[in-house]
Short mmCIF file of C-alpha atoms in Angstrom, two decimals:
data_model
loop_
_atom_site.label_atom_id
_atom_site.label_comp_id
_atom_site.label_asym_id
_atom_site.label_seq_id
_atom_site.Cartn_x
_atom_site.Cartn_y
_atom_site.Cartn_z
CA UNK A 1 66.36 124.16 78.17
CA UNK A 2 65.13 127.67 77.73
CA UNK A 3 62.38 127.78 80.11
CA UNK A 4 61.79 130.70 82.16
CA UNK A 5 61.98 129.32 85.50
CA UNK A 6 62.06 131.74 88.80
CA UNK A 7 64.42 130.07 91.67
CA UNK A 8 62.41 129.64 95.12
CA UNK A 9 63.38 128.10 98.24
CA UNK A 10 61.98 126.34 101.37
CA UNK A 11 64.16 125.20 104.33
CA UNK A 12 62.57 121.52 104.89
CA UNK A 13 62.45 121.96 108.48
CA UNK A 14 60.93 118.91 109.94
CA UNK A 15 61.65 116.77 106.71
CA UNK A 16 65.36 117.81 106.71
CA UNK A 17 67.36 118.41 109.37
CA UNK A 18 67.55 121.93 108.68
CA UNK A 19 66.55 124.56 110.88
CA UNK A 20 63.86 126.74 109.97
CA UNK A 21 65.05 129.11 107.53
CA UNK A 22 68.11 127.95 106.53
CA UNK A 23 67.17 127.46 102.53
CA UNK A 24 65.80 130.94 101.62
CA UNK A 25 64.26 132.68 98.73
CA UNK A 26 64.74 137.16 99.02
CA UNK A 27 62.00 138.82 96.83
CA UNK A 28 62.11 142.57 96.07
CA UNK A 29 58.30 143.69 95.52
CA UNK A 30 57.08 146.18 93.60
CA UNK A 31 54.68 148.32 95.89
CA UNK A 32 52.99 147.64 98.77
CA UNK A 33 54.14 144.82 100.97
CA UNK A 34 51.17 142.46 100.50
CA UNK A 35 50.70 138.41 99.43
CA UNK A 36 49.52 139.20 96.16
CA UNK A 37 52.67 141.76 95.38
CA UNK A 38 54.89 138.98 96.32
CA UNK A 39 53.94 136.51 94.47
CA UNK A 40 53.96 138.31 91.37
CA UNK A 41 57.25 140.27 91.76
CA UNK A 42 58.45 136.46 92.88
CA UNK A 43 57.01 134.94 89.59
CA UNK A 44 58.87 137.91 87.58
CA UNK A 45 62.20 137.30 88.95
CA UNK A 46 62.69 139.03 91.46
CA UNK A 47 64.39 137.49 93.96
CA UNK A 48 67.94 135.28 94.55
CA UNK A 49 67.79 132.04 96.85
CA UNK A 50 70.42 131.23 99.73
CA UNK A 51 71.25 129.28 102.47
CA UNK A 52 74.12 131.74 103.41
CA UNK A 53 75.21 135.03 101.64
CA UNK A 54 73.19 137.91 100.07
CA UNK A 55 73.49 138.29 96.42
CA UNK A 56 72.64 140.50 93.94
CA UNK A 57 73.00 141.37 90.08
CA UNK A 58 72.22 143.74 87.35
CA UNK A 59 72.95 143.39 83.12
CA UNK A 60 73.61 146.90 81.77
CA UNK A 61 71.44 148.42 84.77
CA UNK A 62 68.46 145.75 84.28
CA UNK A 63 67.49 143.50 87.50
CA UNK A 64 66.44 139.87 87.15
CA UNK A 65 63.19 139.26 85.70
CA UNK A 66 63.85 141.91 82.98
CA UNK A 67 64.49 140.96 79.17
CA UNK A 68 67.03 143.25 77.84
CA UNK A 69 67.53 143.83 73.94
CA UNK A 70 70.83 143.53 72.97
CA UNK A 71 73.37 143.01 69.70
CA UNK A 72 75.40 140.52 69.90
CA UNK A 73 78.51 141.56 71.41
CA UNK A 74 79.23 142.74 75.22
CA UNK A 75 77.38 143.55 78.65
CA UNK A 76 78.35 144.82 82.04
CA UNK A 77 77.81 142.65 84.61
CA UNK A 78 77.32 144.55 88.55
CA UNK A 79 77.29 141.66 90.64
CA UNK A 80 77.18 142.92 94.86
CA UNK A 81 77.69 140.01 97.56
CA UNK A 82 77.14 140.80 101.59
CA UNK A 83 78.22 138.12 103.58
CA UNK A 84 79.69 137.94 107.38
CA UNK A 85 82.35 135.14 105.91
CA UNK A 86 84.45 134.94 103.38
CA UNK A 87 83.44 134.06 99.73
CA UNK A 88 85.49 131.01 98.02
CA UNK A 89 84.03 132.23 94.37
CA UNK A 90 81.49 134.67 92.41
CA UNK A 91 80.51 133.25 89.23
CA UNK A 92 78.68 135.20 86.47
CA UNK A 93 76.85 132.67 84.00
CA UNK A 94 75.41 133.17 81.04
CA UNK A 95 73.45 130.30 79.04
CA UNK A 96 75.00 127.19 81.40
CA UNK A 97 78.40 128.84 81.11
CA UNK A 98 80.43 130.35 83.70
CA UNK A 99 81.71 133.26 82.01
CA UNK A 100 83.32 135.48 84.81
CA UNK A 101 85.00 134.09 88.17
CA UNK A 102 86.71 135.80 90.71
CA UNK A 103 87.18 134.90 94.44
CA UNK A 104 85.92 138.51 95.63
CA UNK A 105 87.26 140.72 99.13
CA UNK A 106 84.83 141.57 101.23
CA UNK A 107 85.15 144.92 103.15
CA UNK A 108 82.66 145.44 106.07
CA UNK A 109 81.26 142.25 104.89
CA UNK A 110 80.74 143.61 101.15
CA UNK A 111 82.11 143.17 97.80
CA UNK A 112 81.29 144.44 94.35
CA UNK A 113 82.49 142.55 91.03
CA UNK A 114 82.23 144.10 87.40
CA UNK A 115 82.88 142.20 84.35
CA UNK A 116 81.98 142.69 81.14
CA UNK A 117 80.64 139.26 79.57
CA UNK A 118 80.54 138.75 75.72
CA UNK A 119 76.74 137.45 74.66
CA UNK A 120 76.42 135.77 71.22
CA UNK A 121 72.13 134.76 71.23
CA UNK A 122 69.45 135.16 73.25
CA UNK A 123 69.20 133.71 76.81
CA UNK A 124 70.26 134.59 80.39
CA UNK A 125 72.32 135.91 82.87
CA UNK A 126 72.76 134.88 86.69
CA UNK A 127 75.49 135.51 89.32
CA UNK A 128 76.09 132.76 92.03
CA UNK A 129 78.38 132.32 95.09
CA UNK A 130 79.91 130.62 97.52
CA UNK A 131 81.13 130.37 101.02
CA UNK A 132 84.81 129.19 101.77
CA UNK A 133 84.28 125.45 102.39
CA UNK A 134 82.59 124.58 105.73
CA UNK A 135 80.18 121.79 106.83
CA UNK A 136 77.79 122.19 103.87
CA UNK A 137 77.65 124.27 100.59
CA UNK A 138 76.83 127.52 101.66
CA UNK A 139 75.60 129.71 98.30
CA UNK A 140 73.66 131.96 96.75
CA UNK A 141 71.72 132.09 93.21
CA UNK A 142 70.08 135.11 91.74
CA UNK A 143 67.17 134.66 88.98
CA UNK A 144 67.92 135.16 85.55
CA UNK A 145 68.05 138.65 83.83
CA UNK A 146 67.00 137.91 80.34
CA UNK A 147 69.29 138.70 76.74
CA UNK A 148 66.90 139.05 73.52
CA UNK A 149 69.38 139.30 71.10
CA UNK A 150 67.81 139.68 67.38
CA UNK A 151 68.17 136.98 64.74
CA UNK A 152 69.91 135.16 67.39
CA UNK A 153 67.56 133.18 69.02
CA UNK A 154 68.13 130.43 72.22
CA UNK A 155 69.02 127.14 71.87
CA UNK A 156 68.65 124.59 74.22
CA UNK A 157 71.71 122.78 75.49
CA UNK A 158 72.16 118.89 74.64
CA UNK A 159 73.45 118.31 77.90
CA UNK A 160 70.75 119.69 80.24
CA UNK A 161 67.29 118.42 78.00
CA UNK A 162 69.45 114.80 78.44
CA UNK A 163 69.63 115.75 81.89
CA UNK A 164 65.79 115.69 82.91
CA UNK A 165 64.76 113.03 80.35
CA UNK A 166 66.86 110.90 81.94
CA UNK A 167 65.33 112.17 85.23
CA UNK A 168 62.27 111.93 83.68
CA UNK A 169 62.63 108.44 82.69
CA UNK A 170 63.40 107.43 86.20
CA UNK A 171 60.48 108.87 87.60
CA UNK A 172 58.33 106.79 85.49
CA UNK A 173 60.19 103.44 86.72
CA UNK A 174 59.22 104.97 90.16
CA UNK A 175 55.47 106.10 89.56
CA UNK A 176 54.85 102.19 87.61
CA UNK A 177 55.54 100.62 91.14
CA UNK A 178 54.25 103.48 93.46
CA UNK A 179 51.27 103.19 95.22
CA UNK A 180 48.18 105.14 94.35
CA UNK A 181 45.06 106.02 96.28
CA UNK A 182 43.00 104.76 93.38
CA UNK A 183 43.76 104.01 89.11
CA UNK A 184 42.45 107.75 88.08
CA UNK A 185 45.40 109.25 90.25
CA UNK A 186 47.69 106.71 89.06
CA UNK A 187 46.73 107.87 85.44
CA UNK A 188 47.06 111.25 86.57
CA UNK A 189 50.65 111.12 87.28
CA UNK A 190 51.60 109.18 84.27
CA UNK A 191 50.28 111.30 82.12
CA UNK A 192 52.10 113.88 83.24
CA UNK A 193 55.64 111.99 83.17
CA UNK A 194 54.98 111.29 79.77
CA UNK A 195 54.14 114.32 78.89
CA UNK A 196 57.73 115.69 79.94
CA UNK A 197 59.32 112.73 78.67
CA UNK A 198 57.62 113.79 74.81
CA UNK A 199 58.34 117.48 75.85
CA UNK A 200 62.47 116.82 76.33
CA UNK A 201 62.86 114.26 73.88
CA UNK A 202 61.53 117.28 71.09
CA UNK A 203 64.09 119.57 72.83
CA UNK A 204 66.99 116.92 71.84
CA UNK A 205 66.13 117.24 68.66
CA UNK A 206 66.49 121.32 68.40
CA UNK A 207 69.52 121.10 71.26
CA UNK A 208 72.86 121.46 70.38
#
């Protein structure tokens, strides 16, 4: 939809019956190791979420978080994975496409994967993964690296601003029964739901 969202984790131990730690979020930060430092390098991109494998990328030698300024035309992709099982898939995606997919060897529990992928507008870039099926989906998902490509700008995708006002739409059906600890929270919370609903029904009209 084009908005420059950061991917974080949190295992839902206690709600879920997940142990603690299982869904994880990996930030690299920028300095000193300190509260403040995280956040912000987390906020920037900085970071890939799991539940399994170790995953990381770079677009022609920029990290996620970055914006890189491009023509239209190709990038490299450097895509590592570290896992102590075998990986079913790699995908590289750019702009809710897979682009690149390979099914990657590890050696000493490591594999590297190098595509080139062929960019026509602005947007992003993210690698993901998977585990050879098992119990549960075992992956990992970097953040985006960002592609400013001039005179080409994003657009959002039909498909995904349909996606959350339908969502949307359902959480309103929900909230108009819900209870609330009093009318001014109730109004709260409404007005926020509508607020997205407006917000993705003007996307449809500039998706494609």
């Amino acid at each position: 939809c084009g908005f420059r969202v950061m991917p974080t984790a949190g295992s839902a131990s206690g709600v879920l019956p997940n142990p603690l730690g299982y869904n994880r979020v990996y930030v690299r930060v920028d300095g000193d190791f300190t509260y403040d430092n995280w956040f912000a390098s987390l906020k920037k991109g900085r970071c890939f979420v799991t539940n399994g494998p170790l995953l990381f990328i770079s677009v022609g030698g920029h990290e996620p978080g970055d914006t890189v300024r491009i023509e239209s035309g190709t990038v490299n992709v450097t895509c590592e994975v570290y896992s102590l099982v075998p990986i079913g898939k790699l995908d590289i995606v750019c702009n809710g496409e897979v682009m690149h997919t390979v099914e990657p060897s590890l050696t000493d529990n490591k594999a590297a994967v190098v595509a080139s992928v062929t960019v026509g507008r602005s947007g992003w870039i993210v690698a993901r993964c998977f585990e050879k099926d098992g119990d549960t989906v075992r992956f990992a998902h970097t953040a985006p690296v960002f592609l400013d490509v001039p005179q080409k700008p994003f657009k959002p995708r039909r498909y995904a601003a349909e996606y959350f006002l339908r969502k949307t739409n359902e959480l309103i059906v929900r909230a108009e029964t819900g209870e609330y600890p009093s009318d001014e929270s109730r109004n709260a919370t409404m007005d926020v739901y509508q607020g997205a609903k407006a917000l993705f029904e003007g996307l449809l009209e500039v998706s494609e």
